[in-house]
Short mmCIF file of C-alpha atoms in Angstrom, two decimals:
data_model
loop_
_atom_site.label_atom_id
_atom_site.label_comp_id
_atom_site.label_asym_id
_atom_site.label_seq_id
_atom_site.Cartn_x
_atom_site.Cartn_y
_atom_site.Cartn_z
CA UNK Y 30 299.43 89.27 227.67
CA UNK Y 31 297.89 85.93 228.08
CA UNK Y 32 297.01 83.17 225.70
CA UNK Y 33 295.48 85.45 223.08
CA UNK Y 34 292.52 83.13 222.60
CA UNK Y 35 288.88 84.07 222.09
CA UNK Y 36 286.49 83.19 224.94
CA UNK Y 37 284.73 80.74 222.60
CA UNK Y 38 288.06 78.95 222.05
CA UNK Y 39 288.75 78.68 225.77
CA UNK Y 40 285.30 77.20 226.47
CA UNK Y 41 286.15 74.05 224.47
CA UNK Y 42 289.19 73.23 226.65
CA UNK Y 43 287.28 71.76 229.65
CA UNK Y 44 285.16 69.55 227.36
CA UNK Y 45 288.11 68.12 225.43
CA UNK Y 46 290.31 67.62 228.49
CA UNK Y 47 287.49 65.93 230.43
CA UNK Y 48 286.90 63.59 227.52
CA UNK Y 49 290.62 62.77 227.37
CA UNK Y 50 290.81 62.29 231.15
CA UNK Y 51 287.83 59.90 231.24
CA UNK Y 52 289.12 57.91 228.27
CA UNK Y 53 292.67 57.56 229.54
CA UNK Y 54 291.51 56.76 233.09
CA UNK Y 55 289.35 53.96 231.72
CA UNK Y 56 292.30 52.65 229.74
CA UNK Y 57 294.74 52.91 232.64
CA UNK Y 58 292.45 51.14 235.09
CA UNK Y 59 291.20 48.39 232.79
CA UNK Y 60 294.14 47.40 230.62
CA UNK Y 61 297.46 48.05 232.34
CA UNK Y 62 299.18 45.20 234.11
CA UNK Y 63 300.87 45.66 237.50
CA UNK Y 64 304.30 44.55 236.28
CA UNK Y 65 304.41 47.65 234.07
CA UNK Y 66 303.26 50.19 236.70
CA UNK Y 67 306.69 51.50 237.59
CA UNK Y 68 307.75 51.98 233.97
CA UNK Y 69 304.43 53.64 233.09
CA UNK Y 70 304.74 56.04 236.04
CA UNK Y 71 308.23 57.04 234.93
CA UNK Y 72 307.25 57.60 231.31
CA UNK Y 73 303.97 59.30 232.23
CA UNK Y 74 305.91 61.75 234.42
CA UNK Y 75 307.42 63.22 231.28
CA UNK Y 76 304.00 64.28 229.97
CA UNK Y 77 303.41 67.27 232.29
CA UNK Y 78 306.98 68.46 231.77
CA UNK Y 79 306.59 68.32 227.99
CA UNK Y 80 303.11 69.85 228.20
CA UNK Y 81 304.29 72.73 230.37
CA UNK Y 82 307.27 73.41 228.10
CA UNK Y 83 304.94 73.42 225.11
CA UNK Y 84 302.58 75.79 226.92
CA UNK Y 85 305.40 78.20 227.83
CA UNK Y 86 306.59 78.43 224.22
CA UNK Y 87 303.17 78.41 222.54
CA UNK Y 88 302.61 81.55 220.45
CA UNK Y 89 299.61 83.66 221.52
CA UNK Y 90 296.39 82.73 219.76
CA UNK Y 91 297.40 79.11 219.03
CA UNK Y 92 294.65 76.87 220.36
CA UNK Y 93 296.13 73.61 219.03
CA UNK Y 94 299.26 73.78 221.21
CA UNK Y 95 297.25 74.82 224.26
CA UNK Y 96 294.97 71.80 223.74
CA UNK Y 97 297.95 69.45 223.37
CA UNK Y 98 299.37 70.81 226.63
CA UNK Y 99 296.13 70.24 228.52
CA UNK Y 100 295.67 66.80 226.95
CA UNK Y 101 299.18 65.73 228.02
CA UNK Y 102 298.57 66.91 231.57
CA UNK Y 103 295.24 65.08 231.73
CA UNK Y 104 296.75 61.86 230.43
CA UNK Y 105 299.43 62.11 233.11
CA UNK Y 106 296.84 62.76 235.81
CA UNK Y 107 294.63 59.89 234.76
CA UNK Y 108 297.46 57.39 234.63
CA UNK Y 109 299.43 58.63 237.63
CA UNK Y 110 296.65 58.54 240.25
CA UNK Y 111 295.32 54.99 239.88
CA UNK Y 112 298.68 53.45 239.01
CA UNK Y 113 300.58 55.13 241.85
CA UNK Y 114 297.92 54.06 244.32
CA UNK Y 115 297.89 50.45 243.10
CA UNK Y 116 301.68 50.33 242.98
CA UNK Y 117 302.08 51.69 246.50
CA UNK Y 118 299.53 49.20 247.82
CA UNK Y 119 301.49 46.33 246.38
CA UNK Y 120 304.95 47.38 247.64
CA UNK Y 121 304.25 48.91 251.05
CA UNK Y 122 302.76 47.61 254.23
CA UNK Y 123 299.66 49.31 255.55
CA UNK Y 124 301.34 51.31 258.36
CA UNK Y 125 304.05 52.70 256.06
CA UNK Y 126 301.46 53.61 253.43
CA UNK Y 127 299.32 55.39 256.04
CA UNK Y 128 302.32 57.35 257.35
CA UNK Y 129 303.42 58.40 253.87
CA UNK Y 130 299.88 59.40 252.92
CA UNK Y 131 299.59 61.46 256.11
CA UNK Y 132 302.85 63.32 255.44
CA UNK Y 133 301.92 63.82 251.78
CA UNK Y 134 298.48 65.23 252.65
CA UNK Y 135 299.94 67.58 255.26
CA UNK Y 136 302.61 68.89 252.90
CA UNK Y 137 300.06 69.31 250.16
CA UNK Y 138 297.80 71.41 252.42
CA UNK Y 139 300.73 73.56 253.58
CA UNK Y 140 301.80 74.23 249.99
CA UNK Y 141 298.29 74.83 248.67
CA UNK Y 142 297.52 77.59 251.18
CA UNK Y 143 299.75 80.26 249.57
CA UNK Y 144 299.54 78.80 246.04
CA UNK Y 145 296.55 80.80 244.78
CA UNK Y 146 297.99 84.13 245.93
CA UNK Y 147 301.41 83.31 244.51
CA UNK Y 148 299.87 82.15 241.23
CA UNK Y 149 297.91 85.40 240.96
CA UNK Y 150 301.03 87.50 241.57
CA UNK Y 151 303.10 85.54 239.06
CA UNK Y 152 300.34 85.69 236.46
CA UNK Y 153 299.93 89.45 236.92
CA UNK Y 154 303.68 89.96 236.41
CA UNK Y 155 303.75 87.84 233.27
CA UNK Y 156 301.22 85.08 232.49
CA UNK Y 157 303.80 82.53 231.34
CA UNK Y 158 305.92 83.11 234.45
CA UNK Y 159 303.46 81.02 236.46
CA UNK Y 160 304.05 78.05 234.16
CA UNK Y 161 307.82 78.53 234.21
CA UNK Y 162 307.72 78.33 238.02
CA UNK Y 163 305.49 75.23 237.86
CA UNK Y 164 307.95 73.62 235.43
CA UNK Y 165 310.90 74.37 237.74
CA UNK Y 166 309.05 72.88 240.71
CA UNK Y 167 308.20 69.74 238.73
CA UNK Y 168 311.79 69.31 237.58
CA UNK Y 169 313.08 69.81 241.13
CA UNK Y 170 310.58 67.29 242.53
CA UNK Y 171 311.35 64.67 239.89
CA UNK Y 172 315.10 65.18 240.36
CA UNK Y 173 314.75 64.76 244.10
CA UNK Y 174 312.73 61.58 243.66
CA UNK Y 175 315.17 60.23 241.10
CA UNK Y 176 318.28 60.85 243.20
CA UNK Y 177 316.61 59.68 246.41
CA UNK Y 178 315.33 56.39 245.05
CA UNK Y 179 317.89 55.51 242.39
CA UNK Y 180 320.18 52.84 243.84
CA UNK Y 181 323.13 54.05 241.73
CA UNK Y 182 323.18 57.33 243.64
CA UNK Y 183 322.80 55.88 247.13
CA UNK Y 184 325.86 55.26 249.24
CA UNK Y 185 326.91 51.65 249.22
CA UNK Y 186 327.43 50.01 252.55
CA UNK Y 187 330.70 48.24 253.05
CA UNK Y 188 330.71 44.92 254.77
CA UNK Y 189 333.10 44.33 257.62
CA UNK Y 190 335.27 41.30 256.93
#
C-alpha cells in the first residue's frame, strides 16, 4: 500500500515541515539579494523534482526519506513564493503583472477543481501513482517554461538590409 508508517510517525511530519518552512522563509526574505533571485528560483525549482523522485522510490516504512522529501518541498515553497513575487515586481510593469496574475489565478482554479477527485482515484489505484503524475506535470511545466523563455530556443529575427 501506502507509506507503511505508523500514525505516530506521520504526526511528526507537519511539525518538522512547518519548522523548516518558517526557517527557510525567514532566510529567503531577510538575506537574499535581488541580483540572485533568478538563479535561486532556477536552482530551487529542482528541489520539488528531487523530493518527489525520492518520495516515489522511498521504501515503505522509511520515515527519514519521507521527511527529506517534505523538507525539500517546503524549502522550495518558502523560497519560490517571496522571491518570484519580488522578482516579478522588479521586471514587469503593473498592468502586465496584473494580467499575468489574473490568468494564473484563473488557470489555478480551473485545475484545482478536479484535482482532489483525480488525486483520490490515482491514490486508490496505487499510492505512488499520484506522485508519479505530479512529477510528470512538474517536469512538463518546467520544460515549457524553459523552452518558452530561453533565448537560445526562440526564433531569431532577421534584419532586412
